[in-house]
Tab-separated table of C-alpha atoms in Angstrom:
chain	number	residue	atom	x	y	z
A	79	MET	CA	0.000	0.000	0.000
A	80	ALA	CA	1.303	3.456	-0.897
A	81	ASN	CA	2.222	5.830	1.890
A	82	ARG	CA	-0.593	8.338	2.470
A	83	ILE	CA	0.464	11.986	2.585
A	84	LEU	CA	-1.320	15.231	3.523
A	85	VAL	CA	0.047	18.295	1.701
A	86	VAL	CA	-0.343	21.646	3.485
A	87	ASP	CA	0.557	24.966	1.831
A	88	ASP	CA	-1.391	28.196	1.311
A	89	ALA	CA	-0.158	28.396	-2.299
A	90	ALA	CA	-2.066	26.096	-4.670
A	91	PHE	CA	0.954	26.112	-7.002
A	92	MET	CA	3.226	24.741	-4.241
A	93	ARG	CA	0.700	22.035	-3.328
A	94	MET	CA	0.535	21.058	-6.990
A	95	MET	CA	4.337	20.865	-7.235
A	96	ILE	CA	4.610	18.617	-4.179
A	97	LYS	CA	1.681	16.449	-5.308
A	98	ASP	CA	3.331	16.007	-8.686
A	99	ILE	CA	6.676	14.968	-7.132
A	100	LEU	CA	4.948	12.571	-4.726
A	101	SER	CA	2.611	10.896	-7.205
A	102	LYS	CA	5.458	10.359	-9.703
A	103	ASN	CA	7.349	8.549	-6.932
A	104	GLY	CA	4.590	6.205	-5.816
A	105	PHE	CA	3.157	8.142	-2.881
A	106	GLU	CA	-0.567	8.746	-2.438
A	107	VAL	CA	-1.677	12.307	-1.660
A	108	VAL	CA	-4.819	11.743	0.443
A	109	GLY	CA	-5.607	15.375	1.145
A	110	GLU	CA	-4.633	19.012	0.918
A	111	ALA	CA	-5.019	21.968	3.240
A	112	GLU	CA	-4.345	25.650	2.629
A	113	ASN	CA	-3.849	26.751	6.241
A	114	GLY	CA	-2.944	25.350	9.637
A	115	ALA	CA	-6.538	25.138	10.882
A	116	GLN	CA	-7.511	22.973	7.896
A	117	ALA	CA	-4.358	20.900	8.393
A	118	VAL	CA	-5.350	19.977	11.952
A	119	GLU	CA	-8.882	19.008	10.820
A	120	LYS	CA	-7.663	16.992	7.836
A	121	TYR	CA	-5.033	15.194	9.910
A	122	ALA	CA	-7.695	14.014	12.374
A	123	GLU	CA	-10.024	13.008	9.540
A	124	LEU	CA	-7.538	11.324	7.173
A	125	LYS	CA	-4.866	9.934	9.547
A	126	PRO	CA	-2.084	10.274	6.936
A	127	ASP	CA	1.294	8.533	7.284
A	128	LEU	CA	3.069	11.858	6.830
A	129	VAL	CA	2.361	15.596	6.463
A	130	THR	CA	4.308	18.174	4.449
A	131	MET	CA	3.613	21.468	6.238
A	132	ASP	CA	4.346	24.991	5.044
A	133	ILE	CA	5.501	27.288	7.850
A	134	THR	CA	4.038	30.648	6.823
A	135	MET	CA	0.264	30.471	6.264
A	136	PRO	CA	-2.827	32.565	7.093
A	137	GLU	CA	-5.218	31.772	9.989
A	138	LYS	CA	-2.859	29.343	11.719
A	139	ASP	CA	0.805	28.963	10.801
A	140	GLY	CA	2.543	25.644	10.283
A	141	ILE	CA	4.256	25.626	13.671
A	142	ALA	CA	0.972	26.128	15.566
A	143	ALA	CA	-0.653	23.393	13.453
A	144	LEU	CA	2.341	21.093	14.047
A	145	LYS	CA	2.015	21.555	17.829
A	146	GLU	CA	-1.714	20.745	17.706
A	147	ILE	CA	-1.186	17.663	15.548
A	148	LYS	CA	1.643	16.406	17.800
A	149	ALA	CA	-0.523	17.010	20.909
A	150	ALA	CA	-3.278	14.841	19.398
A	151	ASP	CA	-0.891	12.212	17.956
A	152	ALA	CA	2.606	12.062	19.436
A	153	GLY	CA	3.684	9.709	16.646
A	154	ALA	CA	2.728	12.127	13.858
A	155	LYS	CA	5.374	12.482	11.135
A	156	VAL	CA	5.545	16.060	9.868
A	157	ILE	CA	8.083	17.580	7.482
A	158	MET	CA	8.177	21.379	7.382
A	159	CYS	CA	8.500	23.321	4.125
A	160	SER	CA	10.232	26.674	4.382
A	161	ALA	CA	11.564	29.424	2.202
A	162	MET	CA	15.219	30.344	2.436
A	163	GLY	CA	15.989	32.557	5.414
A	164	GLN	CA	13.502	30.973	7.810
A	165	GLN	CA	16.130	29.160	9.899
A	166	ALA	CA	14.756	30.421	13.226
A	167	MET	CA	11.302	29.110	12.365
A	168	VAL	CA	12.754	25.793	11.209
A	169	ILE	CA	14.511	25.423	14.582
A	170	ASP	CA	11.204	26.182	16.363
A	171	ALA	CA	9.484	23.553	14.216
A	172	ILE	CA	12.109	20.867	14.916
A	173	GLN	CA	11.854	21.614	18.650
A	174	ALA	CA	8.046	21.315	18.357
A	175	GLY	CA	8.410	17.846	16.860
A	176	ALA	CA	8.915	18.201	13.105
A	177	LYS	CA	10.973	15.308	11.726
A	178	ASP	CA	12.742	17.208	8.926
A	179	PHE	CA	12.394	20.209	6.640
A	180	ILE	CA	12.511	20.892	2.919
A	181	VAL	CA	13.559	24.261	1.499
A	182	LYS	CA	11.649	25.996	-1.297
A	183	PRO	CA	12.037	25.963	-4.231
A	184	PHE	CA	11.634	22.201	-4.015
A	185	GLN	CA	14.223	19.825	-5.424
A	186	ALA	CA	12.382	16.594	-6.244
A	187	ASP	CA	15.192	14.323	-5.042
A	188	ARG	CA	15.480	16.175	-1.727
A	189	VAL	CA	11.697	15.948	-1.169
A	190	ILE	CA	11.706	12.183	-1.809
A	191	GLU	CA	14.849	11.662	0.294
A	192	ALA	CA	13.344	13.522	3.286
A	193	ILE	CA	9.985	11.741	3.053
A	194	SER	CA	11.515	8.287	2.612
A	195	LYS	CA	13.875	8.839	5.555
A	196	VAL	CA	11.109	10.029	7.888
A	197	LEU	CA	8.699	7.247	6.873
A	198	SER	CA	11.323	4.574	7.521
A	199	SER	CA	12.275	5.966	10.964
């Protein structure tokens, strides 16, 4: 069975890019969310194997959503997506329980490497 992934980003274009990389590499994208509040709801509903989570989003940012997801499911596997220059936020996210991070613009091989590593841990 393919690994089930929830893709969270406020930019539809970024979600599409990640979905494209994932589906070409045998992963199943089971849902999408465009903000942290939706991410928390979709995680509870879909129970994905892994979440790719943008950091900067409206309504609820990725770090707040990460903390809520980890509070509900300590075993949640979340990889943060950040733009260059967000190192402080990435550190906050790792301390809050993120398993890894991917830097935008996405490199397909780096995305797959990060996801495969986190899923096998």
